PDB file of C-alpha atoms in Angstrom:
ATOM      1  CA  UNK N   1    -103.291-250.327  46.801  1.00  0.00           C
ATOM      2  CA  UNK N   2    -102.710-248.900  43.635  1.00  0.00           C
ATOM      3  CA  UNK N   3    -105.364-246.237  43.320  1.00  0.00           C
ATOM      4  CA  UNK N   4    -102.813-243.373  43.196  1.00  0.00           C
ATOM      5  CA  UNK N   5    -102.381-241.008  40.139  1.00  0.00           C
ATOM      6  CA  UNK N   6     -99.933-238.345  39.532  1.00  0.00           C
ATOM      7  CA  UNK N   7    -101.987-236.712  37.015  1.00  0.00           C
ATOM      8  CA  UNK N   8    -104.311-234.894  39.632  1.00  0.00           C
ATOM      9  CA  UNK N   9    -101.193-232.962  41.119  1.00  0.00           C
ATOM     10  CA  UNK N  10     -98.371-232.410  38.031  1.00  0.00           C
ATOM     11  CA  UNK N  11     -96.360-228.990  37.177  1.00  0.00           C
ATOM     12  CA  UNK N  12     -97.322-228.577  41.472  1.00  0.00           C
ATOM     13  CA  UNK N  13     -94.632-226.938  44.151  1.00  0.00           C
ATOM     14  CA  UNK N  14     -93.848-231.200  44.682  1.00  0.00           C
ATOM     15  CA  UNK N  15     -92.750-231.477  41.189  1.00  0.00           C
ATOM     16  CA  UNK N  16     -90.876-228.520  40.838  1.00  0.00           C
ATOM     17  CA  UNK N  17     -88.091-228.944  43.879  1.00  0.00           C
ATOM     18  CA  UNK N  18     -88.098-232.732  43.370  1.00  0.00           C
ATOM     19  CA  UNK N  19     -87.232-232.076  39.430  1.00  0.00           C
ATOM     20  CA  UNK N  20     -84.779-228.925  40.516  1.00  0.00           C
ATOM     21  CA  UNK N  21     -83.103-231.429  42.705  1.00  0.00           C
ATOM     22  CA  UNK N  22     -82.950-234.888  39.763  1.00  0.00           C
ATOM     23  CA  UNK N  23     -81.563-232.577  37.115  1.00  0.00           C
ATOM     24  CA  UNK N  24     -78.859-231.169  39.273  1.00  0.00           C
ATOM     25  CA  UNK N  25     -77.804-235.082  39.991  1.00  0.00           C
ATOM     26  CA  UNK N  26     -78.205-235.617  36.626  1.00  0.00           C
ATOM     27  CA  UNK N  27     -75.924-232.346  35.964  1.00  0.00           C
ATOM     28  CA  UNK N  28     -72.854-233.128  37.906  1.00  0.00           C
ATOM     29  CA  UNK N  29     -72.864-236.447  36.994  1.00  0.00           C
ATOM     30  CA  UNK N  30     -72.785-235.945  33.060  1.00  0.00           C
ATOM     31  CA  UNK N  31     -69.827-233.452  34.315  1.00  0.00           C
ATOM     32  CA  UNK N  32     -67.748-236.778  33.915  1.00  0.00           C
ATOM     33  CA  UNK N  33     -67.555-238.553  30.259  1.00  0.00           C
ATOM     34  CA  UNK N  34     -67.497-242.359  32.161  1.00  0.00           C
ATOM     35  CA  UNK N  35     -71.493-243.566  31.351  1.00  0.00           C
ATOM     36  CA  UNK N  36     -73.907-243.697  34.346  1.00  0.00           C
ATOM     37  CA  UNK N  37     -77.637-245.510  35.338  1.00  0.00           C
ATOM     38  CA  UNK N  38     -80.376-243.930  36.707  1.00  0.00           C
ATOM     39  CA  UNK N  39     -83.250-245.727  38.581  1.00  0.00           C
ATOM     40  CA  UNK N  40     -86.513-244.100  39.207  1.00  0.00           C
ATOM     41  CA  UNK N  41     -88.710-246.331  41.333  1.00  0.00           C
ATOM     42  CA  UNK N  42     -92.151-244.885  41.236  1.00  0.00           C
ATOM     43  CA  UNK N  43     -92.329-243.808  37.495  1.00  0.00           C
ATOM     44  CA  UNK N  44     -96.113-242.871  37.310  1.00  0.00           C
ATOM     45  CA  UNK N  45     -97.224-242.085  33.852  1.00  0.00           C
ATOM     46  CA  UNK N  46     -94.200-240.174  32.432  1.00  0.00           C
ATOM     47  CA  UNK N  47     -95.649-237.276  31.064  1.00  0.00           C
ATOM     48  CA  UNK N  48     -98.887-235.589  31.656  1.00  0.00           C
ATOM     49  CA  UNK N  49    -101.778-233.593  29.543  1.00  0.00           C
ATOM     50  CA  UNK N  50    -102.344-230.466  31.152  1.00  0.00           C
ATOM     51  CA  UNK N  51    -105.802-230.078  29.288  1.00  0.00           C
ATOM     52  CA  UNK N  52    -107.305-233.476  30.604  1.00  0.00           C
ATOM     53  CA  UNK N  53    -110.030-234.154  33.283  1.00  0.00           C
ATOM     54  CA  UNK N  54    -107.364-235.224  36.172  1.00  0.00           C
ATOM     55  CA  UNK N  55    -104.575-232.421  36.026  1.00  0.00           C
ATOM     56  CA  UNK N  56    -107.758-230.065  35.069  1.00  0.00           C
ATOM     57  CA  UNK N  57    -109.484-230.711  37.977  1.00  0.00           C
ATOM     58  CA  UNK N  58    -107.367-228.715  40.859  1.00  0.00           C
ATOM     59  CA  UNK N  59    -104.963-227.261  38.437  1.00  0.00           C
ATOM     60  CA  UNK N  60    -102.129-227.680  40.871  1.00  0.00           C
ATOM     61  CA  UNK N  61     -99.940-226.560  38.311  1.00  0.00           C
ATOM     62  CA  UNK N  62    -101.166-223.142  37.959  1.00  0.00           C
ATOM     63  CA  UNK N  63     -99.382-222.272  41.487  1.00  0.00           C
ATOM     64  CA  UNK N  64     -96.185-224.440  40.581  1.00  0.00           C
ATOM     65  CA  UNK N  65     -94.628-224.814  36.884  1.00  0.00           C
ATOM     66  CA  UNK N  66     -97.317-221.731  35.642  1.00  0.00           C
ATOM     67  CA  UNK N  67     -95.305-219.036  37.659  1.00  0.00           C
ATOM     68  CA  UNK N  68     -92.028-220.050  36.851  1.00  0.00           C
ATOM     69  CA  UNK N  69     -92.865-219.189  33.335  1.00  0.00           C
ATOM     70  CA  UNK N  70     -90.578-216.362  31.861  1.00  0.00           C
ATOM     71  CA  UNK N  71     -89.333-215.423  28.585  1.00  0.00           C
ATOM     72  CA  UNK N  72     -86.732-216.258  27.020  1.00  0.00           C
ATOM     73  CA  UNK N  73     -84.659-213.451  27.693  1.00  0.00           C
ATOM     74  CA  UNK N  74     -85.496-213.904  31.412  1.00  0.00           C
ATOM     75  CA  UNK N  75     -83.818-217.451  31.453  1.00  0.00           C
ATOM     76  CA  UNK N  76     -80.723-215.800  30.894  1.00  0.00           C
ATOM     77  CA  UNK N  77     -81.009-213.917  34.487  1.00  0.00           C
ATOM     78  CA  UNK N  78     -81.946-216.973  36.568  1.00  0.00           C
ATOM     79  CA  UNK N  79     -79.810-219.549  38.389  1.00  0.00           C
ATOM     80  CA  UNK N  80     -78.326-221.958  36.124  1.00  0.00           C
ATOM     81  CA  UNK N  81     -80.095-224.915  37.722  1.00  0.00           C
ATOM     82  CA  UNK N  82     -83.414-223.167  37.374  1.00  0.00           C
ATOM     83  CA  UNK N  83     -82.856-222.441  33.911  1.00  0.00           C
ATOM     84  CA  UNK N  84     -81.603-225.764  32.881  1.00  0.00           C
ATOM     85  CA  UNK N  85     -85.252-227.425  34.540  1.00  0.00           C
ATOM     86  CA  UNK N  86     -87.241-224.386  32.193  1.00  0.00           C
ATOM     87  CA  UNK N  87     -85.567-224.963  29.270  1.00  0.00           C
ATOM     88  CA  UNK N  88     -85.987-228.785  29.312  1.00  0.00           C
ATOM     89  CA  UNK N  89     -89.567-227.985  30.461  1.00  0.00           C
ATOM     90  CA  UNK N  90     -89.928-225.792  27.768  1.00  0.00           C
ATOM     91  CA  UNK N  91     -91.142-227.967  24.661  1.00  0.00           C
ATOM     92  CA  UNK N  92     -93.645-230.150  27.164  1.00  0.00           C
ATOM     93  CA  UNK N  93     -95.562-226.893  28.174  1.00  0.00           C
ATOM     94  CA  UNK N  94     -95.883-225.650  24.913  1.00  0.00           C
ATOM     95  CA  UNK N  95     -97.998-228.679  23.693  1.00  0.00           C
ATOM     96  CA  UNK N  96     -99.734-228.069  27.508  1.00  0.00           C
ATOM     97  CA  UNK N  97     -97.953-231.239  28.568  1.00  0.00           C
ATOM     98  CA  UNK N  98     -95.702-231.769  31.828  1.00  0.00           C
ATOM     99  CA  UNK N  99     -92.539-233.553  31.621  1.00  0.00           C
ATOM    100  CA  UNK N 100     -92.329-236.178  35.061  1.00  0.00           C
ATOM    101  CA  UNK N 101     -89.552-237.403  36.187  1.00  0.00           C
ATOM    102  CA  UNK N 102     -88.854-240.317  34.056  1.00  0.00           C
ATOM    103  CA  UNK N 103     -89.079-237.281  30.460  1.00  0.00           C
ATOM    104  CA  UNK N 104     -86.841-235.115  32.874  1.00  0.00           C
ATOM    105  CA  UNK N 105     -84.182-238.419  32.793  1.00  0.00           C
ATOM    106  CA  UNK N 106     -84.593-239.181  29.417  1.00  0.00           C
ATOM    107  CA  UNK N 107     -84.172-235.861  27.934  1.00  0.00           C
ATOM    108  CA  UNK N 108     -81.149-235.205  30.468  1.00  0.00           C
ATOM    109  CA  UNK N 109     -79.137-237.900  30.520  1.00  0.00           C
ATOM    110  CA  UNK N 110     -76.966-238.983  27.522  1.00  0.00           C
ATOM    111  CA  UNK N 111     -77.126-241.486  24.789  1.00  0.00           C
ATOM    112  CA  UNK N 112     -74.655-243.707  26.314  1.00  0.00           C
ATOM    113  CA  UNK N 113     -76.063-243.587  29.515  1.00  0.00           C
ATOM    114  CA  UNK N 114     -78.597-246.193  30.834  1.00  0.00           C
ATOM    115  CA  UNK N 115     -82.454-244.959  32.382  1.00  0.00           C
ATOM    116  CA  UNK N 116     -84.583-247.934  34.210  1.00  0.00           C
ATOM    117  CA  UNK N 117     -88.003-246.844  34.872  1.00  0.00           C
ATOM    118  CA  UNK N 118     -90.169-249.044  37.471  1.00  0.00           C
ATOM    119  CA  UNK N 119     -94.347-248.703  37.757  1.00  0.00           C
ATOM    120  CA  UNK N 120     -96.393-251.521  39.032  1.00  0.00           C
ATOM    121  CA  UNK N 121    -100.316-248.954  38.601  1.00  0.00           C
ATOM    122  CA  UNK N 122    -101.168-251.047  35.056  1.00  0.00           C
ATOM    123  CA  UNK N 123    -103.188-247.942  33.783  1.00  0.00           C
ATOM    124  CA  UNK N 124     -99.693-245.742  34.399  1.00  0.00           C
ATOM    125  CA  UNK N 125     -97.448-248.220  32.732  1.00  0.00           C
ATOM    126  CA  UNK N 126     -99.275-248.131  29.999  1.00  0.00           C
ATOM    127  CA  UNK N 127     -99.235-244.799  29.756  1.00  0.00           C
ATOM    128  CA  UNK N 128     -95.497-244.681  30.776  1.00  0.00           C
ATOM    129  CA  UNK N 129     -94.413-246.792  28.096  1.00  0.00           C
ATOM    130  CA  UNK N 130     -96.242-245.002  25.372  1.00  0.00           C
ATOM    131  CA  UNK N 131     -95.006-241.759  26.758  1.00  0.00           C
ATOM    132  CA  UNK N 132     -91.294-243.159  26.780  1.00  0.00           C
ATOM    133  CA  UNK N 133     -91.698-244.644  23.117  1.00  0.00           C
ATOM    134  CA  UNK N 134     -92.522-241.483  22.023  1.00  0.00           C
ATOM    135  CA  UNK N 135     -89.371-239.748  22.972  1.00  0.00           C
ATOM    136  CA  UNK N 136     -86.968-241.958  20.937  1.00  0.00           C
ATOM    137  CA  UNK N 137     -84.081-241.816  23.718  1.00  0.00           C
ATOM    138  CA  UNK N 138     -81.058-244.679  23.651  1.00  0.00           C
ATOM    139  CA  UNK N 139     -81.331-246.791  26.393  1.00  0.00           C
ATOM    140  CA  UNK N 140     -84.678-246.505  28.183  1.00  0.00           C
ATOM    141  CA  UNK N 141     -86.152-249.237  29.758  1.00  0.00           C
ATOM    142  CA  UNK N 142     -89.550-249.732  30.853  1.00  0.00           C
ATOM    143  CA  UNK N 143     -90.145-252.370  33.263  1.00  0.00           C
ATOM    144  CA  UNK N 144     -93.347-253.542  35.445  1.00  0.00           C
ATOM    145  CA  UNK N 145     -92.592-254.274  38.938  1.00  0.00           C
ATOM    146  CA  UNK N 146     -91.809-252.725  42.255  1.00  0.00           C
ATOM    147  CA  UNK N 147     -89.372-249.727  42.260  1.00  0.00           C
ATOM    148  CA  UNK N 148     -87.772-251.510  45.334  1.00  0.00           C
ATOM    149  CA  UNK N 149     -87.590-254.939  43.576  1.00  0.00           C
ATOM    150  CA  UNK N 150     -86.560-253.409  40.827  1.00  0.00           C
ATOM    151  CA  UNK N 151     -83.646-251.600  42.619  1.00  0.00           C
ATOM    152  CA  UNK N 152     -82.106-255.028  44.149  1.00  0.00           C
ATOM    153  CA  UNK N 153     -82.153-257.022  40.809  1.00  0.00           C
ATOM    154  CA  UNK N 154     -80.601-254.172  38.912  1.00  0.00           C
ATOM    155  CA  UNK N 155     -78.204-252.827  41.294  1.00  0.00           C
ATOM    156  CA  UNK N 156     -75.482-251.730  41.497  1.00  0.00           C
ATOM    157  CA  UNK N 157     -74.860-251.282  37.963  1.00  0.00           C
ATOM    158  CA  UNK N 158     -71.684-251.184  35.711  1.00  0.00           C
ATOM    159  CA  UNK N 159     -69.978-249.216  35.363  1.00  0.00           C
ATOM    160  CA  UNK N 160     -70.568-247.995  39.131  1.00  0.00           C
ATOM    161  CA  UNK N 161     -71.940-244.897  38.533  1.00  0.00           C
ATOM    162  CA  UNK N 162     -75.649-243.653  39.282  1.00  0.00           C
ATOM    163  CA  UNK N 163     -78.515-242.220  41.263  1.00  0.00           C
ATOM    164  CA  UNK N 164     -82.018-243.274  42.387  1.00  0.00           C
ATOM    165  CA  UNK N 165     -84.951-241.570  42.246  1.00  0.00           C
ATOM    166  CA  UNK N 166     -87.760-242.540  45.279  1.00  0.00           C
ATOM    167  CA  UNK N 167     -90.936-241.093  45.162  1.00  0.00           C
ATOM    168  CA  UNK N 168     -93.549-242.929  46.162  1.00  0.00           C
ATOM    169  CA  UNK N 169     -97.618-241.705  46.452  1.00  0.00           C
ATOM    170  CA  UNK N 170     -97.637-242.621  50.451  1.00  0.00           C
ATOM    171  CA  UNK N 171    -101.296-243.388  50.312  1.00  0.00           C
ATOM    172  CA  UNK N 172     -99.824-246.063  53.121  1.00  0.00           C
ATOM    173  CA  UNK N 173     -97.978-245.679  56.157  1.00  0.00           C
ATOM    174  CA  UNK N 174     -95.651-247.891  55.520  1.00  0.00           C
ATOM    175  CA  UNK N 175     -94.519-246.615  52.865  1.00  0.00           C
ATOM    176  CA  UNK N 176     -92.898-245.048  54.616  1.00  0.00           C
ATOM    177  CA  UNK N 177     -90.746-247.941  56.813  1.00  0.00           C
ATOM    178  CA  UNK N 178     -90.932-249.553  53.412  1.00  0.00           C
ATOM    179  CA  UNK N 179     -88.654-246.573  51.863  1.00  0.00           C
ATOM    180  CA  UNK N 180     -86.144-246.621  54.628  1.00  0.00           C
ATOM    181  CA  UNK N 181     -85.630-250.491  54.145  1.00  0.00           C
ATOM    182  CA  UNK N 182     -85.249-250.616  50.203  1.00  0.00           C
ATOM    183  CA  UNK N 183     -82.387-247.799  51.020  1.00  0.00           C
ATOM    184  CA  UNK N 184     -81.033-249.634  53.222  1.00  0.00           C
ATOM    185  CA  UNK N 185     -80.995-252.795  50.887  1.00  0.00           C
ATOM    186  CA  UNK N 186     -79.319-250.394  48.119  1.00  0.00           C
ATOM    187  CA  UNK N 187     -76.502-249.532  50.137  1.00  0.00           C
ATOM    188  CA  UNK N 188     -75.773-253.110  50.890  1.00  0.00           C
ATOM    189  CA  UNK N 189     -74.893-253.812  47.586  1.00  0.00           C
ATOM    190  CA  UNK N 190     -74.263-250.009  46.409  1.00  0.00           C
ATOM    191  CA  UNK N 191     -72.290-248.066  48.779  1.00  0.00           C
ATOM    192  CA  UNK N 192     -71.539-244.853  45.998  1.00  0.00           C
ATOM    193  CA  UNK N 193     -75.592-244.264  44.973  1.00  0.00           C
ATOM    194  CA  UNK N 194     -76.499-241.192  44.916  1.00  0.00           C
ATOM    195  CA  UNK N 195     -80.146-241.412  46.399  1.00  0.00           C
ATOM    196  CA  UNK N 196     -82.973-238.568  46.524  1.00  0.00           C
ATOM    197  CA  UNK N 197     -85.964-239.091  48.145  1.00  0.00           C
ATOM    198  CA  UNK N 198     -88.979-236.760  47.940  1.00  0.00           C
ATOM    199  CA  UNK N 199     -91.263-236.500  51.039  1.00  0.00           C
ATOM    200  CA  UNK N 200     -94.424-234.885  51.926  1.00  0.00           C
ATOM    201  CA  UNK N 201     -94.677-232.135  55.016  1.00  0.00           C
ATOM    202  CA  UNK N 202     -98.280-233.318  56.194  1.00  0.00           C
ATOM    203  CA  UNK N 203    -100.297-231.173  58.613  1.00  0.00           C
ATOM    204  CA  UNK N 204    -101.879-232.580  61.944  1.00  0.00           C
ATOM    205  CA  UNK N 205    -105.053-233.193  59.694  1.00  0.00           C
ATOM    206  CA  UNK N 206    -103.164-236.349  57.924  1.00  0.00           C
ATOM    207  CA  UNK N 207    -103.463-238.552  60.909  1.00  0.00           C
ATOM    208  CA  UNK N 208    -100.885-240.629  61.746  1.00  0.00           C
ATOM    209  CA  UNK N 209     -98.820-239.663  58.229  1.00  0.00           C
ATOM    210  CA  UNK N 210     -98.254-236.528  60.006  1.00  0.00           C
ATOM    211  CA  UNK N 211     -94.522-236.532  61.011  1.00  0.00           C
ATOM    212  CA  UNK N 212     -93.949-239.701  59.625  1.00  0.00           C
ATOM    213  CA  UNK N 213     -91.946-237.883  56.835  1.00  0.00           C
ATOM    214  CA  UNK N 214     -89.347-236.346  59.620  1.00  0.00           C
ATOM    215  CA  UNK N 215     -89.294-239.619  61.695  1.00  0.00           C
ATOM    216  CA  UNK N 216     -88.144-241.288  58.196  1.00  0.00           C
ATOM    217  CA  UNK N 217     -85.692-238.459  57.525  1.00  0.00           C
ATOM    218  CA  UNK N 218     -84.268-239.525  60.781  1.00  0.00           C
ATOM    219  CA  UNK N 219     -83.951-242.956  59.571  1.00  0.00           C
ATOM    220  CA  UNK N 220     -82.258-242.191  56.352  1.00  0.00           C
ATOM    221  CA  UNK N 221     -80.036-239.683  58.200  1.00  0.00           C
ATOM    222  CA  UNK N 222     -79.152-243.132  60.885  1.00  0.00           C
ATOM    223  CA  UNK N 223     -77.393-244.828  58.109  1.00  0.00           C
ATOM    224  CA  UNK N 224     -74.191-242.063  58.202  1.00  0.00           C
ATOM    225  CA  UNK N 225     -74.384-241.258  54.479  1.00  0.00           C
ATOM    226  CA  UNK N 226     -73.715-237.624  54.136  1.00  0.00           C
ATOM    227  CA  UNK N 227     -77.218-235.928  53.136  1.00  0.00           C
ATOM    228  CA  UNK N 228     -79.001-233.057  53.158  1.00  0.00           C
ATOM    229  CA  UNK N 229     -82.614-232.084  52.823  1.00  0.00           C
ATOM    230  CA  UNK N 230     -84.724-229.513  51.019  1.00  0.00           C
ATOM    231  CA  UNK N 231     -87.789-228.286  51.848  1.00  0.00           C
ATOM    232  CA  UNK N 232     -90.897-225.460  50.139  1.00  0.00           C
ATOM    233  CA  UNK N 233     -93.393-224.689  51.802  1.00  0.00           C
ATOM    234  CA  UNK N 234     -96.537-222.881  50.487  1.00  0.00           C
ATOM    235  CA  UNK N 235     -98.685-222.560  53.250  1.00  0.00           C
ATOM    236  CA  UNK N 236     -99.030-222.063  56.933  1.00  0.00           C
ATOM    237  CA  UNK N 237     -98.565-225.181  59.106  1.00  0.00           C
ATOM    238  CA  UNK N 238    -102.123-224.720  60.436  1.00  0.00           C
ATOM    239  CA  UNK N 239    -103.767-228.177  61.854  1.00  0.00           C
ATOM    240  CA  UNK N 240    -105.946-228.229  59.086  1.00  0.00           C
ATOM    241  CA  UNK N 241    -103.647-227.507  56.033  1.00  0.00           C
ATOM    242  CA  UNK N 242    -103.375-230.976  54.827  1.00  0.00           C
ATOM    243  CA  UNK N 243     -99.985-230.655  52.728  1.00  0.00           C
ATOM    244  CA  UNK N 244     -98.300-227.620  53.203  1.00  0.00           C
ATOM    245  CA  UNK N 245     -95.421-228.269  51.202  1.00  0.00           C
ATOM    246  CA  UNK N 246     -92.968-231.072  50.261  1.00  0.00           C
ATOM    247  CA  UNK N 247     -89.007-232.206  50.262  1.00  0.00           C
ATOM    248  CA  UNK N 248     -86.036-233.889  48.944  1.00  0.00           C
ATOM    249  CA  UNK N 249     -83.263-235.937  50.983  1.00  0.00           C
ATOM    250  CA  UNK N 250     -80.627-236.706  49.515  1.00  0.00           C
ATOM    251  CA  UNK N 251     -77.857-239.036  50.313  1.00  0.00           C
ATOM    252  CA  UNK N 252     -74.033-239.213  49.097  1.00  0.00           C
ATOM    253  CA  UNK N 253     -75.326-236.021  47.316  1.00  0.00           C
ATOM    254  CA  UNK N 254     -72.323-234.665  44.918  1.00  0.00           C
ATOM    255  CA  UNK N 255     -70.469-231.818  45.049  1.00  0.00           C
ATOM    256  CA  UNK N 256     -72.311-228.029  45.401  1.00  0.00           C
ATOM    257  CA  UNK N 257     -76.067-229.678  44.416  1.00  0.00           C
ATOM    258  CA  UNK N 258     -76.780-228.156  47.862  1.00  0.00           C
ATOM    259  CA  UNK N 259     -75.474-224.746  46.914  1.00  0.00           C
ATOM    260  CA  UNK N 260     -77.195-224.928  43.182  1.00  0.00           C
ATOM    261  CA  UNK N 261     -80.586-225.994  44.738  1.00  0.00           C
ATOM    262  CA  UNK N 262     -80.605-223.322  47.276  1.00  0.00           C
ATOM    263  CA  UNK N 263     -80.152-220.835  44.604  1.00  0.00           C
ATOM    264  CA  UNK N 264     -82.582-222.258  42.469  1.00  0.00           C
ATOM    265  CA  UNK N 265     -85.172-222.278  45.425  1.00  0.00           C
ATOM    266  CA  UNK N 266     -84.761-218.729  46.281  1.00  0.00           C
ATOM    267  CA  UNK N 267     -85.709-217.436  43.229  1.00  0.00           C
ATOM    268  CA  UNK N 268     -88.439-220.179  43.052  1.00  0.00           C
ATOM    269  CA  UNK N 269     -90.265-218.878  45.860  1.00  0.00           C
ATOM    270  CA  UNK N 270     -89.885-215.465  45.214  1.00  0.00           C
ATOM    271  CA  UNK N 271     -91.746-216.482  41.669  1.00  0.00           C
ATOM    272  CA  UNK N 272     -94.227-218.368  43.351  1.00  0.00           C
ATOM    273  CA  UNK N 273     -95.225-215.615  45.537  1.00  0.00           C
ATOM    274  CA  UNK N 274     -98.182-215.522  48.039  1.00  0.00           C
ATOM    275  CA  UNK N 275    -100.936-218.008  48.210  1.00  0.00           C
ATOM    276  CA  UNK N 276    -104.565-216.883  48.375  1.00  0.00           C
ATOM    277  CA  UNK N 277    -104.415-216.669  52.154  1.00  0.00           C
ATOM    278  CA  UNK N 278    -101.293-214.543  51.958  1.00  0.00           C
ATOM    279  CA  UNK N 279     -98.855-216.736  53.085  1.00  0.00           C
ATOM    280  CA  UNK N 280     -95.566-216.174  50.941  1.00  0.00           C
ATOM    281  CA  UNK N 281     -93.166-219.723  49.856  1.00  0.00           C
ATOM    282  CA  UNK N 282     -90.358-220.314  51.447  1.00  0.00           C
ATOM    283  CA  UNK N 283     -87.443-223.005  51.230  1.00  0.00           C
ATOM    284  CA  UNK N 284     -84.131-224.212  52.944  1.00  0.00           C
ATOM    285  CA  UNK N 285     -81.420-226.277  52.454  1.00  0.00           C
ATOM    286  CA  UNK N 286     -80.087-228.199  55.409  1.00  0.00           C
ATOM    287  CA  UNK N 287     -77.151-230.137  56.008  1.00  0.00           C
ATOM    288  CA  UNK N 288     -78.007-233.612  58.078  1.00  0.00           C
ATOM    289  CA  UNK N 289     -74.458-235.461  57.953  1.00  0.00           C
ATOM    290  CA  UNK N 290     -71.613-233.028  56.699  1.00  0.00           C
ATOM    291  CA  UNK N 291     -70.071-234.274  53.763  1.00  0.00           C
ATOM    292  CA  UNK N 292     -66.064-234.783  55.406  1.00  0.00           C
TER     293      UNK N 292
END
């Protein structure tokens, strides 16, 4: 099934703490000058129009990305990990475009340092490699096939130093198993990756997706990496919410990404306020496996 398309739900709460989280990965690993590889398994389209009919129709953006908006000045007062996601943001929202993930990794990372961007959805590809073209980074690749395929022919790479990016659609359930074993099939090969995951938090009106995302944050948490998770919500866990917010696990995170995300988070929900039933955002950061 490939019917799944980013489009209707970019610049939303999702995006924002799942691109808070990449570019802080991204962050401490450019802290070193040694060249690194990123992965990102479920590409999607790689930047999105703001003004066309799918991101138009809900405008789930106006309650995510549209509230974080400040001026300039204001930058200067937030967290730095908050400001660093604006400010790359920035020149995507002022031609009323979103940056995804695989924008956010180009326009992070370095020259020397090595992107691989995986989408199988041929309408997305397309659009992924156009979008990708256009933004005339060093060492982007584009490829057609599974994220998870992807993932064992390419890892681990050389030198050994990188992180993975999983973020599937879950219009499945077993997308969910399917996850747990292409992480496990990573580590196999690639003990160091640095791995985030983003997950929905699905109300009792999802069916049987509802708690799958905890049961497979149990799973990841099995394999004794250390990780942590992150998690906004934006509405009331009601049996009828549908998706009341979203998270990130990450595994062999590095070094005080879960104290720069927590900031970040805090002043995230405090910009995204109340929703129209008066419930008011909130996040945490939670240790699974200590880091020793």
């Amino acid at each position: 099934m490939l019917s799944y398309q980013h489009a209707f739900h970019a610049g939303n709460h999702a995006d924002v703490i799942k691109h808070l989280c990449w570019i802080g990965v991204i962050n401490a690993l450019k802290k070193k000058d040694k060249p690194f590889t990123l992965f990102d398994t479920h590409a999607g389209a790689g930047a999105y129009d703001l003004t066309d009919a799918m991101s138009s129709k809900n405008k789930e953006y106006e309650t995510g990305i549209s509230r974080l908006l400040i001026d300039d000045k204001g930058v200067q007062d937030l967290p730095n990990l908050l400001a660093d996601y604006l400010s790359l943001c920035e020149p995507f929202l002022a031609q009323q475009q979103y940056p995804g993930s695989p924008a956010i990794s180009a326009k992070a990372k370095r020259d020397g340092d090595n992107l691989h961007l995986m989408e199988l959805h041929p309408a997305e590809f397309d659009k992924l490699d156009n979008n990708v073209s256009r933004l005339r980074t060093l060492n982007s690749h584009v490829h057609k096939r599974d994220g998870y395929e992807g993932l064992r022919a390419l890892t681990p790479p050389k030198p050994n130093r990188g992180a993975i990016l999983i973020d599937p659609p879950y219009e499945r359930v077993n997308e969910y198993s399917d996850l747990v074993k292409g992480v496990e099939q990573v580590f196999k090969r690639w003990q160091q990756a640095q791995i985030v995951v983003w997950y929905p938090l699905l109300s009792e009106r999802a069916g049987a997706k509802s708690g799958a995302s905890e049961a497979m944050c149990e799973k990841l948490a099995a394999m004794g990496k250390p990780c942590f998770k992150a998690e906004i919500c934006v509405e009331e866990n009601t049996a009828d919410a549908g998706m009341y917010g979203s998270g990130v696990f990450v595994l062999n995170p590095p070094w005080q990404l879960d104290t720069n995300l927590k900031s970040a988070l805090e002043s995230v929900v405090g910009m995204l306020g109340e929703n129209e039933a008066g419930y008011h955002a909130t996040a945490h950061v939670t240790w699974i496996n200590e880091d020793n």
